[in-house]
């Protein structure tokens, strides 16, 4: 027999001896039924679990039997943990808890504790949040001579521990006829009494053998723990809400002054509905700010501060999702469909574009120029031929006529340009061919001029759609304002993105005067007069707009988002035991339409344009600005040419006089 085979045979014999020893020397409680019941519990839970067993008082036979029988399905991983004697600075043996913290799959881990073993109760006392976050715990008491059917000992061990409503703490009770009952123990809060609930009952018939003689009865009313324990038995939840106007407390449910603290009013009603779903009460506390990190004190203030310092369980005023808050609070669900944006009336097209070049496409402009140049060249050739024919028929050159066009490129171009502007000409060609060219050119340019004029009138009444992004808004000539709220001041003053920072520095912050943070009504009124962008919460701003604007003034409203955030989220404490049930409650409020109803009643949608934008817009200086610049530049150039000619002829006249005097002196 090979050496490898001999080693395998020896190992098999040792395992069989250990198995036999376990069945003979095991205590009265740690027997095969316990292992089989635990295996049945693992199969009932269904999740591929890892077992971390803190059973230092078990002998090797008991450990082997537990692993062989309880994990016979082979779908679970088992590790035994022994205390290593190392203690933390506070004198506590935290070996097991330290090992659990290194477990990256904590949601798949079940910790098995035998209260008979020394250090088990201390391990539970040091577990802290691990008792109600992620891990499952199975407690058993294999004390020889004890009462394995009594739960009093378990309750005594757990009475001071945070076995909160999200915990998965199992206790094992041995009943008559060899059956084993599994119960779960939890409490609604740290100050309430422990509650027990039946989870499963394992039984085995007297003549049964193996899996065929075993039965695991599921005693749960609901399979999901957070749904099964949703009744908090009247527990008072602590909720923090942001109130910026003291009068808000008088109008939380009567839908009056909807534009003041709207987000708080919406979520006050939703929080009350949530508490009713959970069978709980709510105690509200008021703060004036959502909460921001103070770099000087290293503390959070406002609503986040109350959540961080365990003053509140729920954040009843949703807040924006930002990276710095992820580490200190839990975001659950979006309950308010609102965002803050710059709202402004679309400026006239002439405010952002040169309307005098918009009527025609670039190709049409090229064709117009081609018509003028081609007509001028053809007319010039015709006039030159006429001049040559007239000169050939007579020995003398024809007398100049002021009303007859000469064969000059400058004259023909000037006449055609005047025709394109519908101005005509003071001189006309004499021949039939040249007059035909002139007539056709005047007719074509007349149609072009009519189309151009009609398009100009339409463009002068059209709004501009050029401002579409924050960069366009920054480059525009609009004036800016911001609704004076706590979160607006925070996000504008702490902006780091280049465009947003530049917008604040150039448009909002004023070194020699008050910043552009103004009251709501004042900002909405400035939007009405145009050329003004006001940053405000959409529902709040549209509520005032719908009540104060004329129908035609509601047309052309545009929005551009400044804050780089999504809709605000409902928040709770970090690692809260109420997380799952609150999340489910909020989702149910959304699914049943309660959330939509409250948002629809308190938030005003963007008003529709029923006036059709038909109000006549008078032409202002901005509309004719390009024409004014042409006049100014033309007048400047004409003046420049005039002065140049004046100086040139004066210099030429002086030169001639000096030449005459020089000759006379000779």
CSV table of N, CA, C and O in Angstrom, one decimal, residues 90 92-94 96-98 100-101 111 113 120-137 157-158 160-169 187 190 574-577:
chain,number,residue,atom,x,y,z
A,90,UNK,N,-9.5,48.6,27.0
A,90,UNK,CA,-10.5,48.7,28.1
A,90,UNK,C,-10.6,47.4,28.9
A,90,UNK,O,-11.5,47.3,29.7
A,92,UNK,N,-11.3,44.3,27.7
A,92,UNK,CA,-12.3,43.4,27.2
A,92,UNK,C,-11.7,42.5,26.2
A,92,UNK,O,-10.9,43.0,25.4
A,93,UNK,N,-12.1,41.3,26.2
A,93,UNK,CA,-11.7,40.3,25.2
A,93,UNK,C,-12.5,40.5,23.9
A,93,UNK,O,-13.7,40.1,23.9
A,94,UNK,N,-12.0,41.2,22.9
A,94,UNK,CA,-12.7,41.5,21.7
A,94,UNK,C,-12.3,40.7,20.5
A,94,UNK,O,-12.4,41.1,19.4
A,96,UNK,N,-13.4,37.8,19.2
A,96,UNK,CA,-14.5,37.4,18.3
A,96,UNK,C,-15.1,38.6,17.5
A,96,UNK,O,-15.3,38.6,16.3
A,97,UNK,N,-15.3,39.7,18.2
A,97,UNK,CA,-15.9,40.9,17.6
A,97,UNK,C,-14.9,41.5,16.5
A,97,UNK,O,-15.3,42.0,15.5
A,98,UNK,N,-13.6,41.4,16.8
A,98,UNK,CA,-12.6,41.9,15.9
A,98,UNK,C,-12.6,41.0,14.6
A,98,UNK,O,-12.5,41.5,13.5
A,100,UNK,N,-15.2,39.4,13.5
A,100,UNK,CA,-16.5,39.7,12.8
A,100,UNK,C,-16.3,40.9,11.9
A,100,UNK,O,-16.9,41.0,10.8
A,101,UNK,N,-15.6,41.9,12.5
A,101,UNK,CA,-15.4,43.2,11.7
A,101,UNK,C,-14.7,43.0,10.5
A,101,UNK,O,-14.8,43.8,9.5
A,111,UNK,N,-23.5,33.6,14.0
A,111,UNK,CA,-22.6,33.4,15.1
A,111,UNK,C,-23.3,32.5,16.1
A,111,UNK,O,-24.4,32.8,16.5
A,113,UNK,N,-23.3,30.8,19.8
A,113,UNK,CA,-22.7,31.0,21.1
A,113,UNK,C,-23.3,30.0,22.1
A,113,UNK,O,-24.6,29.9,22.2
A,120,UNK,N,-18.7,33.9,26.9
A,120,UNK,CA,-19.8,34.1,25.9
A,120,UNK,C,-20.6,35.3,26.3
A,120,UNK,O,-20.9,36.1,25.4
A,121,UNK,N,-21.0,35.5,27.5
A,121,UNK,CA,-21.8,36.6,27.9
A,121,UNK,C,-21.0,37.9,27.7
A,121,UNK,O,-21.6,38.9,27.3
A,122,UNK,N,-19.7,37.9,28.0
A,122,UNK,CA,-18.9,39.0,27.8
A,122,UNK,C,-18.8,39.4,26.3
A,122,UNK,O,-18.8,40.5,25.9
A,123,UNK,N,-18.7,38.3,25.5
A,123,UNK,CA,-18.7,38.6,24.0
A,123,UNK,C,-20.0,39.2,23.5
A,123,UNK,O,-19.9,40.2,22.7
A,124,UNK,N,-21.1,38.8,24.1
A,124,UNK,CA,-22.4,39.5,23.7
A,124,UNK,C,-22.4,40.9,24.2
A,124,UNK,O,-22.9,41.8,23.5
A,125,UNK,N,-21.9,41.1,25.4
A,125,UNK,CA,-21.9,42.5,25.9
A,125,UNK,C,-21.0,43.4,25.1
A,125,UNK,O,-21.3,44.6,25.0
A,126,UNK,N,-20.0,42.9,24.5
A,126,UNK,CA,-19.1,43.7,23.7
A,126,UNK,C,-19.5,43.8,22.2
A,126,UNK,O,-18.9,44.5,21.4
A,127,UNK,N,-20.6,43.1,21.8
A,127,UNK,CA,-21.0,43.0,20.4
A,127,UNK,C,-21.5,44.4,19.9
A,127,UNK,O,-21.2,44.8,18.8
A,128,UNK,N,-22.2,45.1,20.7
A,128,UNK,CA,-22.8,46.4,20.3
A,128,UNK,C,-23.7,46.3,19.1
A,128,UNK,O,-24.6,45.6,19.1
A,129,UNK,N,-23.3,47.1,18.1
A,129,UNK,CA,-24.2,47.2,16.9
A,129,UNK,C,-24.2,45.9,16.1
A,129,UNK,O,-25.1,45.7,15.3
A,130,UNK,N,-23.3,45.0,16.3
A,130,UNK,CA,-23.2,43.8,15.6
A,130,UNK,C,-24.5,42.9,15.9
A,130,UNK,O,-24.8,42.0,15.2
A,131,UNK,N,-25.1,43.2,17.1
A,131,UNK,CA,-26.3,42.4,17.5
A,131,UNK,C,-27.5,42.7,16.6
A,131,UNK,O,-28.4,41.9,16.5
A,132,UNK,N,-27.5,43.9,16.0
A,132,UNK,CA,-28.7,44.3,15.2
A,132,UNK,C,-28.4,44.7,13.8
A,132,UNK,O,-29.2,45.2,13.0
A,133,UNK,N,-27.1,44.6,13.4
A,133,UNK,CA,-26.7,44.9,12.0
A,133,UNK,C,-26.1,43.7,11.3
A,133,UNK,O,-25.1,43.2,11.8
A,134,UNK,N,-26.7,43.2,10.3
A,134,UNK,CA,-26.1,42.2,9.4
A,134,UNK,C,-26.0,40.8,9.9
A,134,UNK,O,-26.5,39.9,9.3
A,135,UNK,N,-25.4,40.6,11.1
A,135,UNK,CA,-25.1,39.3,11.6
A,135,UNK,C,-26.4,38.6,12.2
A,135,UNK,O,-27.3,39.3,12.7
A,136,UNK,N,-26.4,37.3,12.1
A,136,UNK,CA,-27.4,36.5,12.8
A,136,UNK,C,-26.7,35.8,14.0
A,136,UNK,O,-25.5,35.4,13.9
A,137,UNK,N,-27.4,35.7,15.1
A,137,UNK,CA,-26.9,35.1,16.3
A,137,UNK,C,-27.7,34.0,16.8
A,137,UNK,O,-29.0,34.1,16.8
A,157,UNK,N,-29.7,37.3,30.2
A,157,UNK,CA,-28.4,37.7,29.5
A,157,UNK,C,-28.6,38.9,28.6
A,157,UNK,O,-27.8,39.8,28.4
A,158,UNK,N,-29.8,39.0,27.9
A,158,UNK,CA,-30.0,40.0,26.9
A,158,UNK,C,-30.7,41.2,27.4
A,158,UNK,O,-30.9,42.1,26.6
A,160,UNK,N,-30.0,43.9,29.0
A,160,UNK,CA,-29.3,45.2,28.9
A,160,UNK,C,-28.7,45.4,27.5
A,160,UNK,O,-28.0,46.4,27.3
A,161,UNK,N,-28.8,44.4,26.6
A,161,UNK,CA,-28.1,44.5,25.3
A,161,UNK,C,-29.0,45.1,24.3
A,161,UNK,O,-30.2,45.0,24.3
A,162,UNK,N,-28.4,45.7,23.2
A,162,UNK,CA,-29.2,46.4,22.1
A,162,UNK,C,-29.7,45.4,21.1
A,162,UNK,O,-29.3,45.4,19.9
A,163,UNK,N,-30.6,44.5,21.6
A,163,UNK,CA,-31.2,43.5,20.6
A,163,UNK,C,-32.4,44.2,20.0
A,163,UNK,O,-33.5,44.0,20.4
A,164,UNK,N,-32.1,45.1,19.1
A,164,UNK,CA,-33.1,46.0,18.5
A,164,UNK,C,-34.0,45.4,17.5
A,164,UNK,O,-33.8,44.2,17.1
A,165,UNK,N,-34.9,46.1,16.9
A,165,UNK,CA,-36.0,45.6,16.1
A,165,UNK,C,-35.4,45.0,14.8
A,165,UNK,O,-36.1,44.1,14.2
A,166,UNK,N,-34.2,45.3,14.4
A,166,UNK,CA,-33.7,44.7,13.2
A,166,UNK,C,-32.8,43.5,13.4
A,166,UNK,O,-32.2,43.0,12.5
A,167,UNK,N,-32.7,43.1,14.7
A,167,UNK,CA,-31.8,42.1,15.1
A,167,UNK,C,-32.3,40.7,14.6
A,167,UNK,O,-33.5,40.5,14.4
A,168,UNK,N,-31.4,39.8,14.4
A,168,UNK,CA,-31.7,38.4,14.1
A,168,UNK,C,-31.1,37.5,15.1
A,168,UNK,O,-30.1,36.7,14.9
A,169,UNK,N,-31.6,37.5,16.4
A,169,UNK,CA,-31.0,36.8,17.5
A,169,UNK,C,-32.0,35.6,17.8
A,169,UNK,O,-33.1,35.8,18.1
A,187,UNK,N,-36.2,43.9,20.9
A,187,UNK,CA,-36.9,45.0,21.6
A,187,UNK,C,-37.0,46.2,20.6
A,187,UNK,O,-36.2,46.4,19.7
A,190,UNK,N,-34.0,50.7,22.9
A,190,UNK,CA,-33.1,50.3,24.0
A,190,UNK,C,-33.7,50.4,25.4
A,190,UNK,O,-33.2,49.7,26.3
A,574,UNK,N,-27.5,56.9,10.9
A,574,UNK,CA,-26.6,55.9,10.3
A,574,UNK,C,-26.7,54.6,11.2
A,574,UNK,O,-26.8,54.6,12.4
A,575,UNK,N,-26.8,53.5,10.5
A,575,UNK,CA,-27.0,52.2,11.1
A,575,UNK,C,-28.2,52.1,12.0
A,575,UNK,O,-28.1,51.5,13.1
A,576,UNK,N,-29.3,52.7,11.6
A,576,UNK,CA,-30.5,52.7,12.4
A,576,UNK,C,-31.1,51.3,12.3
A,576,UNK,O,-31.2,50.7,11.3
A,577,UNK,N,-31.7,50.8,13.5
A,577,UNK,CA,-32.4,49.5,13.4
A,577,UNK,C,-33.7,49.7,12.7
A,577,UNK,O,-34.4,48.7,12.4
